[in-house]
Coordinates of C-alpha atoms in Angstrom, one line a residue:
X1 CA 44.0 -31.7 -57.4
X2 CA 42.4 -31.3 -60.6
X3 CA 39.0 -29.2 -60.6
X4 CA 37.1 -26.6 -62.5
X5 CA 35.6 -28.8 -65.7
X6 CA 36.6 -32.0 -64.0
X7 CA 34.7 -31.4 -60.8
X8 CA 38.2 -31.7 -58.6
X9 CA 38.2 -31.4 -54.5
X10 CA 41.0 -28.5 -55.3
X11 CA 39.0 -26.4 -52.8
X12 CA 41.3 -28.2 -50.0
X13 CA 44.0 -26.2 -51.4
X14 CA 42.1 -23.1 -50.4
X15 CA 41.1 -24.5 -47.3
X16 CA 44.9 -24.5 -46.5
X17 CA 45.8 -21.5 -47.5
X18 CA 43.0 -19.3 -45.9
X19 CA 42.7 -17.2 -48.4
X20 CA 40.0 -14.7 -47.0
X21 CA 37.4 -17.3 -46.7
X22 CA 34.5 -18.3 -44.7
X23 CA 33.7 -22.1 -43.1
X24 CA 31.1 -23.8 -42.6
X25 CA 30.7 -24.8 -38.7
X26 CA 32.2 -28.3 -38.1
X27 CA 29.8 -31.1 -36.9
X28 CA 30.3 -33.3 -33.8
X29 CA 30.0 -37.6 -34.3
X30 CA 26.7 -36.9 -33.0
X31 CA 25.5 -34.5 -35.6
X32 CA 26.9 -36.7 -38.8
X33 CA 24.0 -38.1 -40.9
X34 CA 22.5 -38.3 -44.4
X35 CA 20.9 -35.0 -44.9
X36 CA 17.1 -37.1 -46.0
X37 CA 17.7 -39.6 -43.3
X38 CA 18.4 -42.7 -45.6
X39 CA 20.3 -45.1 -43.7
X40 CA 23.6 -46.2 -44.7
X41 CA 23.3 -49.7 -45.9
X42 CA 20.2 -49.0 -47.6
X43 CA 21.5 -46.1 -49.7
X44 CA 24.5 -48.4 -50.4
X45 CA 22.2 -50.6 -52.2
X46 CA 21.5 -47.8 -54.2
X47 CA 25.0 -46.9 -55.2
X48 CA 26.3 -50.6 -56.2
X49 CA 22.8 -50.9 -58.5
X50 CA 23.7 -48.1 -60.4
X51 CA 27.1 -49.7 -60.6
X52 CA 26.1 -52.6 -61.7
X53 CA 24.0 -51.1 -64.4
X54 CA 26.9 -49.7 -65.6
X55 CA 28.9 -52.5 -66.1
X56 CA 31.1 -52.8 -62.4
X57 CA 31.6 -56.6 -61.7
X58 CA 29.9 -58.1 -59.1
X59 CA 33.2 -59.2 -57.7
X60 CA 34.6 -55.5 -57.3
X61 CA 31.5 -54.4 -55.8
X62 CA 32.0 -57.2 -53.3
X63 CA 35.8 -56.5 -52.4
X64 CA 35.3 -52.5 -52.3
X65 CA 32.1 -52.7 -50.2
X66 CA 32.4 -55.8 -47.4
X67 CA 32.3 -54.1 -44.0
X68 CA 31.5 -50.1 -45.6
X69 CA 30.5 -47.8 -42.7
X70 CA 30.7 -44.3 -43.1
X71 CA 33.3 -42.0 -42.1
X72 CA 32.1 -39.4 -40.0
X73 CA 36.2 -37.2 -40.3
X74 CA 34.9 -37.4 -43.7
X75 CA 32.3 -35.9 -43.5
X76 CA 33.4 -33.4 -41.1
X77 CA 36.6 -32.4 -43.1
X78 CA 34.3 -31.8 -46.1
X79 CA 32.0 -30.0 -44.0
X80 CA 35.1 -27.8 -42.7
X81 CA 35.9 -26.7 -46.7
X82 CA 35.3 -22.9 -47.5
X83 CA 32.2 -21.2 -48.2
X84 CA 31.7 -17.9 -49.8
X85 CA 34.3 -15.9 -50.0
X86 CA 34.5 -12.7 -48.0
X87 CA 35.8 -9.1 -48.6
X88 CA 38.6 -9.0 -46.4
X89 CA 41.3 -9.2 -49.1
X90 CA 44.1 -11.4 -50.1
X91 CA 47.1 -12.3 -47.8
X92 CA 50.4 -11.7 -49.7
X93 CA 51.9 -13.6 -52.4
X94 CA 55.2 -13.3 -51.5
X95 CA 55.2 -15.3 -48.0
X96 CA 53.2 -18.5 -49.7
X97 CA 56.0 -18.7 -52.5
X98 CA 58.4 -18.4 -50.0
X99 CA 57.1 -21.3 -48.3
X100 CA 56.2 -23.7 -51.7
X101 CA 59.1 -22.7 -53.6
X102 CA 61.7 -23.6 -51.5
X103 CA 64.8 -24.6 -51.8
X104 CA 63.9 -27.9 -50.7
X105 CA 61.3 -28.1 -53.3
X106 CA 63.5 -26.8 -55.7
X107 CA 65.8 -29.5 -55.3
X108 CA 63.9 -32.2 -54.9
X109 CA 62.2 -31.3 -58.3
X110 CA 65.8 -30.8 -59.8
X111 CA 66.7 -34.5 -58.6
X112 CA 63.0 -35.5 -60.3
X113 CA 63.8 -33.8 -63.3
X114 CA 67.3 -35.0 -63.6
X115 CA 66.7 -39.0 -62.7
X116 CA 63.6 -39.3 -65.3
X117 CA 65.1 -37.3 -68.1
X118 CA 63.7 -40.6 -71.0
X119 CA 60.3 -40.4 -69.4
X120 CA 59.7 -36.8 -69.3
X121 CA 61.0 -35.7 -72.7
X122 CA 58.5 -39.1 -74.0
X123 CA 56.0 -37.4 -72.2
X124 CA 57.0 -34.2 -73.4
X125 CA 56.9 -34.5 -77.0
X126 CA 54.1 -37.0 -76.8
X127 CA 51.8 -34.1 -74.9
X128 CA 53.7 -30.9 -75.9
X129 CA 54.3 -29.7 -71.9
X130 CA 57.3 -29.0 -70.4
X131 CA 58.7 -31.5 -68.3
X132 CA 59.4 -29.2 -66.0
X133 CA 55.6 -28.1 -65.3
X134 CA 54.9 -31.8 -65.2
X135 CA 57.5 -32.1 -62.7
X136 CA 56.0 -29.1 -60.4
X137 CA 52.7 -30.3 -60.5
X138 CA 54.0 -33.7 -59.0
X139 CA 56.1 -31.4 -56.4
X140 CA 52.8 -29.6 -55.5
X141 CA 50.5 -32.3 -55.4
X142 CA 52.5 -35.1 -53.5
X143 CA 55.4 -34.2 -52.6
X144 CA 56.7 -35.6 -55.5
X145 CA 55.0 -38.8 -54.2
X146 CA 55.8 -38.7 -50.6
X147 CA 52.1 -37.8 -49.7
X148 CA 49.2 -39.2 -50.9
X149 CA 47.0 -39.9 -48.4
X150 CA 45.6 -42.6 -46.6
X151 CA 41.8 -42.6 -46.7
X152 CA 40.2 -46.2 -48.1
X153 CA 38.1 -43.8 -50.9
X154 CA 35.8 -46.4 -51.2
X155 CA 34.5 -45.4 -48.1
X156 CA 35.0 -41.7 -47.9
X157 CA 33.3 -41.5 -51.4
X158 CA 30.8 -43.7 -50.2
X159 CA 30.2 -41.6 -47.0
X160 CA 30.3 -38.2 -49.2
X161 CA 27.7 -39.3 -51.4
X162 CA 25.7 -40.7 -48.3
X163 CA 26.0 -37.9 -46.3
X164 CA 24.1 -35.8 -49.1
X165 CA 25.8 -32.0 -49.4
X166 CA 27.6 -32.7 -52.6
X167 CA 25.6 -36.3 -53.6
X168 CA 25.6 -36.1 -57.3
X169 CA 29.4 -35.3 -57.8
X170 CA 30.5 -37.8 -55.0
X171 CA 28.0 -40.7 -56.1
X172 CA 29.3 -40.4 -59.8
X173 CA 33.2 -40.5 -58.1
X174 CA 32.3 -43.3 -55.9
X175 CA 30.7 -45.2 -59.2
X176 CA 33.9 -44.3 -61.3
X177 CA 36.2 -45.9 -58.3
X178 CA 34.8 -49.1 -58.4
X179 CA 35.3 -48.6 -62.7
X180 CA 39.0 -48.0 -61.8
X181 CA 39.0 -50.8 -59.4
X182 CA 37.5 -53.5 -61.9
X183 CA 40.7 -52.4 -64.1
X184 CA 42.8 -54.6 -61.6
X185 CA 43.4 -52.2 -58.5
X186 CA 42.9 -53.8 -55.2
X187 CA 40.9 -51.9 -52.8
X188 CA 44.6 -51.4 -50.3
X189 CA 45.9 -49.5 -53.3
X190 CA 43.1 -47.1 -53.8
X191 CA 43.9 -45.1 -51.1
X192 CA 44.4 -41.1 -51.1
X193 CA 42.5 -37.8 -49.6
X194 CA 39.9 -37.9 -47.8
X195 CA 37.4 -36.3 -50.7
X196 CA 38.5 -39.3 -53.0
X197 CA 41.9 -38.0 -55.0
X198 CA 44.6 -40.3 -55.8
X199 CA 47.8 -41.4 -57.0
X200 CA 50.8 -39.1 -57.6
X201 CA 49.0 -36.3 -59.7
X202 CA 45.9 -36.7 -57.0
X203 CA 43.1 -37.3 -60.2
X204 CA 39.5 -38.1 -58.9
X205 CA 38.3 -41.5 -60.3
X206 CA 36.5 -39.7 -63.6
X207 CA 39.7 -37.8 -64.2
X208 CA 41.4 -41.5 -63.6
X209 CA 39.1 -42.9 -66.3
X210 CA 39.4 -40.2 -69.0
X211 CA 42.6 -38.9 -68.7
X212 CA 45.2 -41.3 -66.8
X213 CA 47.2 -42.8 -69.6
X214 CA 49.9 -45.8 -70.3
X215 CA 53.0 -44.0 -70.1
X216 CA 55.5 -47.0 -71.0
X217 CA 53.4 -49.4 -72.9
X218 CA 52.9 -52.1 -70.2
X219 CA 49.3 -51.6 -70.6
X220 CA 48.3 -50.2 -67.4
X221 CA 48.1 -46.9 -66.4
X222 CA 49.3 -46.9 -62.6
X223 CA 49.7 -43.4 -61.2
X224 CA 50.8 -44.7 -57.6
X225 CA 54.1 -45.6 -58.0
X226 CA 55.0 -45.8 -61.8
X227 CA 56.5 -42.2 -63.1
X228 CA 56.2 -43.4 -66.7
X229 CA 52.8 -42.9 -66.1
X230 CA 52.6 -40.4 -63.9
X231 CA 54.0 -38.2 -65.9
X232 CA 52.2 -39.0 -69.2
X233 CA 48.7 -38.5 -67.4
X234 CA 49.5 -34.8 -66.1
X235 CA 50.9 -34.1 -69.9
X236 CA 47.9 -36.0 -71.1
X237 CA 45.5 -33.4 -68.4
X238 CA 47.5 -29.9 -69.5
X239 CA 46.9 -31.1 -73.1
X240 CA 43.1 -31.8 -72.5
X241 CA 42.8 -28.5 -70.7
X242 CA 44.1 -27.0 -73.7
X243 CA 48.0 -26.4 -73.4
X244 CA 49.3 -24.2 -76.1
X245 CA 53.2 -25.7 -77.0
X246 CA 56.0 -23.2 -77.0
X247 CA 54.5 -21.0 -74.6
X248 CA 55.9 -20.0 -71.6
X249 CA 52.9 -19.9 -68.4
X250 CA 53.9 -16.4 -68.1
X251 CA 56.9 -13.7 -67.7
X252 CA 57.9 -11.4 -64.9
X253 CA 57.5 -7.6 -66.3
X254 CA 58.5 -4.2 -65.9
X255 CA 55.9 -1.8 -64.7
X256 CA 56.0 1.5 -64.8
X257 CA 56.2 3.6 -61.7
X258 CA 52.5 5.4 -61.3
X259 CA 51.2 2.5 -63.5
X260 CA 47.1 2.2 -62.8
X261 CA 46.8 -1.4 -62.9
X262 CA 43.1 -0.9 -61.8
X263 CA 42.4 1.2 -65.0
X264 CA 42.5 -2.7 -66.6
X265 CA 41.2 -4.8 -64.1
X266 CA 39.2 -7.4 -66.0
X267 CA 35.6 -8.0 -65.9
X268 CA 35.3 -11.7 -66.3
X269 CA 33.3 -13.4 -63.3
X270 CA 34.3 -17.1 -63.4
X271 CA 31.5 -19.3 -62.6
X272 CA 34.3 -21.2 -60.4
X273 CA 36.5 -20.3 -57.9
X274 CA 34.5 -16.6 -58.9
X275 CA 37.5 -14.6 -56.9
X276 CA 40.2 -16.3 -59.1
X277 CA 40.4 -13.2 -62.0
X278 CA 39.5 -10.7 -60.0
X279 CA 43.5 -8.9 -59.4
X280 CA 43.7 -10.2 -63.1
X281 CA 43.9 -7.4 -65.8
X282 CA 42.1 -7.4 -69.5
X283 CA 43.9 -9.3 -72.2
X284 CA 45.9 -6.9 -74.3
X285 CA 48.7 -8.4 -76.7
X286 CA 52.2 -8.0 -75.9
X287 CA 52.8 -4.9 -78.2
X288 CA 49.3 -3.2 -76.5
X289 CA 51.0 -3.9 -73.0
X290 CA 54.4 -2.4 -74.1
X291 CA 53.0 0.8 -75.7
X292 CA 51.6 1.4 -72.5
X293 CA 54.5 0.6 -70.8
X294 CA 54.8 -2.7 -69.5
X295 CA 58.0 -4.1 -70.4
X296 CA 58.3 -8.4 -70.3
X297 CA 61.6 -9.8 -69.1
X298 CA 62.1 -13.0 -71.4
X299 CA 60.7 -13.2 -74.7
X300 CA 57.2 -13.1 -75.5
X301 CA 56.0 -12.6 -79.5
X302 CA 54.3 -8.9 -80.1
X303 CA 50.8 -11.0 -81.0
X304 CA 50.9 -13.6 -77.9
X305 CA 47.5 -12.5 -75.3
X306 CA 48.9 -11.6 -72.2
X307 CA 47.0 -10.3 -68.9
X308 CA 49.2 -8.4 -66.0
X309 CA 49.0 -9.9 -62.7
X310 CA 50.5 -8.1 -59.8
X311 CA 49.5 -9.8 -56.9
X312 CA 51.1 -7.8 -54.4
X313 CA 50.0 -4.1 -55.5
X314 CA 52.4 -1.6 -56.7
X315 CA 56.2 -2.0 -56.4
X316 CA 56.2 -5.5 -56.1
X317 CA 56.7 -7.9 -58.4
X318 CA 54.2 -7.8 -61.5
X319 CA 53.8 -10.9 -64.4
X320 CA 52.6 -10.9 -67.7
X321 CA 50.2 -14.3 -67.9
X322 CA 49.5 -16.4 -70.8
X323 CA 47.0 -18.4 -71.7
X324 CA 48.8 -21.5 -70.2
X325 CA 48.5 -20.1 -66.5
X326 CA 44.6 -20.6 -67.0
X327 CA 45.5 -24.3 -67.5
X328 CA 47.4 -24.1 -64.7
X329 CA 44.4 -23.3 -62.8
X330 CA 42.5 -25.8 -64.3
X331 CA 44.2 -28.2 -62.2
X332 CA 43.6 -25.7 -59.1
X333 CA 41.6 -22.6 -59.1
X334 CA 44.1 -20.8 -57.2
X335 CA 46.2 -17.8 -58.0
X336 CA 48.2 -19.2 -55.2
X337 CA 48.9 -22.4 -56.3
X338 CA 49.3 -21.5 -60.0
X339 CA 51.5 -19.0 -59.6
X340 CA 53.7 -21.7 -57.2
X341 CA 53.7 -24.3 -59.7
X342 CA 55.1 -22.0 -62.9
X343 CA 57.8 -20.1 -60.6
X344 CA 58.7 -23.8 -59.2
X345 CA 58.8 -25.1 -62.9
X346 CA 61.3 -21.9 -64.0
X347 CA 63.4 -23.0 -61.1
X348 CA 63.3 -26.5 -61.7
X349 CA 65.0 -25.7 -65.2
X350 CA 67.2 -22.7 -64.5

């Protein structure tokens, strides 16, 4: 679930995972309402003018609109999402990789990667990212597109934008949805989670509109059940978010015994997800890291930017990241999840 510059709902993930994390008490029915009291219909109104005034046909608005109420499990799953984090540390690494790269996951993305061999390397060498992290982020997200979700979006954006907590992010989605629905998609196919991501690499409707792409030239860029395309719009993401080709996410390494990993600990505050880089070293270079000690285990060039990651403390295992792990986390602003997609994509392929 794409987030961080494209204003994703990847904060489920985190929700899921518990990671240390705080949450916000969950409303009854009763206590489900628009934060200034507008009424429903009303602020409808409101929505479909502004997408009218930006070019929606009055048709779509008609189709994704007729019988709209809100959703109050919307609004009580968003309300459920995690607040600030909290000191109590991190659980393990280990167990969560255990679980999300499994062998079942493993082999379904071997069977992925083997059966659309034409439309991967076209997406490949098109977009410059291995097929194989194309292939993991379709594991992660859906399954490999058993699980979607089933939520009409029309109507949990809708209620999300209603309901008022996140209104300028969720009006703008709702707005882009009925964009992607005047492109020819019927209101029974826009259908996914229930803070409006879709399709089999779970983009949000402005992701959809700037980033989904034609992957086999039949002019329509379907991300629900055509792989051609599928697999050309994560590419097409990974290379917006800056993918460097030839570059591996990141290597296990070496450390040595006594190392002081905190001696390096990196400063940067991200303004989103802030906890993401905090176990994350400085950037040295590969040669800086090995003349202190840290040895990589594949090949990485003297000059390439690296920062050591060893999420489990001392002992256990310890990676040296590239820049190309940050895209990762562009896509989901969680070590978690990051670190699951590039050890599924190495298993995927080895």
């Amino acid at each position: 679930m794409p987030l961080n510059r494209f204003c994703s709902v990847a904060l489920l993930a985190l929700a899921t995972l518990g990671l240390g994390v705080t949450f916000a008490p969950v409303p009854t029915q009763a206590q489900v309402a628009a934060r200034d009291g507008i009424d429903f219909d009303a602020y409808m109104e409101l929505l479909k003018a502004r997408a009218r005034a930006e070019g929606v046909s009055e048709a779509t608005l008609n189709r994704m609109t007729a019988g709209l109420t809100p959703n109050a499990r919307v609004i009580r799953l968003d309300q459920g999402q995690p607040g600030r984090p909290t000191r109590r540390g991190y659980p393990a690494m280990a167990p969560y990789i255990r679980t999300h790269v499994n062998s079942a996951r493993i082999s379904g993305g071997r069977s992925v990667y083997r059966a659309n061999s034409a439309e991967l390397r076209r997406a490949e060498r098109d977009y410059g990212v291995p097929a194989e992290i194309i292939v993991a982020i379709f594991g992660h997200e859906t399954s490999y597109g058993r699980i979607r979700g089933n939520f009409d979006l029309s109507r949990s954006l809708a209620t999300l934008a209603w309901e008022g907590r996140r209104r300028d992010l969720f009006a703008g989605e709702w707005v882009a949805l009925m964009k992607v629905a005047d492109r020819g998609f019927s209101r029974q196919e826009l259908v996914g989670s229930f803070a409006g991501a879709f399709g089999n690499p779970q983009f949000l409707p402005s992701v959809y509109l700037r980033l989904a792409t034609d992957g086999d030239g039949d002019g329509r860029a379907n991300i629900f059940s055509n792989r051609a395309d599928t697999f050309a719009s994560i590419a097409n993401y990974f290379r917006d978010a800056g993918w460097r080709t030839g570059q591996p996410w990141g290597v296990r390494a070496a450390v040595p015994r006594g190392f002081d990993v905190d001696a390096y600990r990196t400063e940067l505050v991200s303004p989103v997800c802030s906890r993401v880089h905090e176990r994350h070293s400085q950037w040295k270079t590969v040669a800086e890291w090995r003349a202190l000690g840290v040895q990589p285990q594949r090949a990485l060039p003297d000059d390439a930017l690296t920062s050591l990651f060893q999420p489990d403390g001392p002992g256990e295992p310890a990676y040296l990241l590239t820049g190309n792990y940050r895209v990762i986390l562009e896509y989901n602003c969680s070590n978690y999840y990051a670190m699951s997609v590039g050890l599924l994509a190495d298993e995927i392929v080895n």
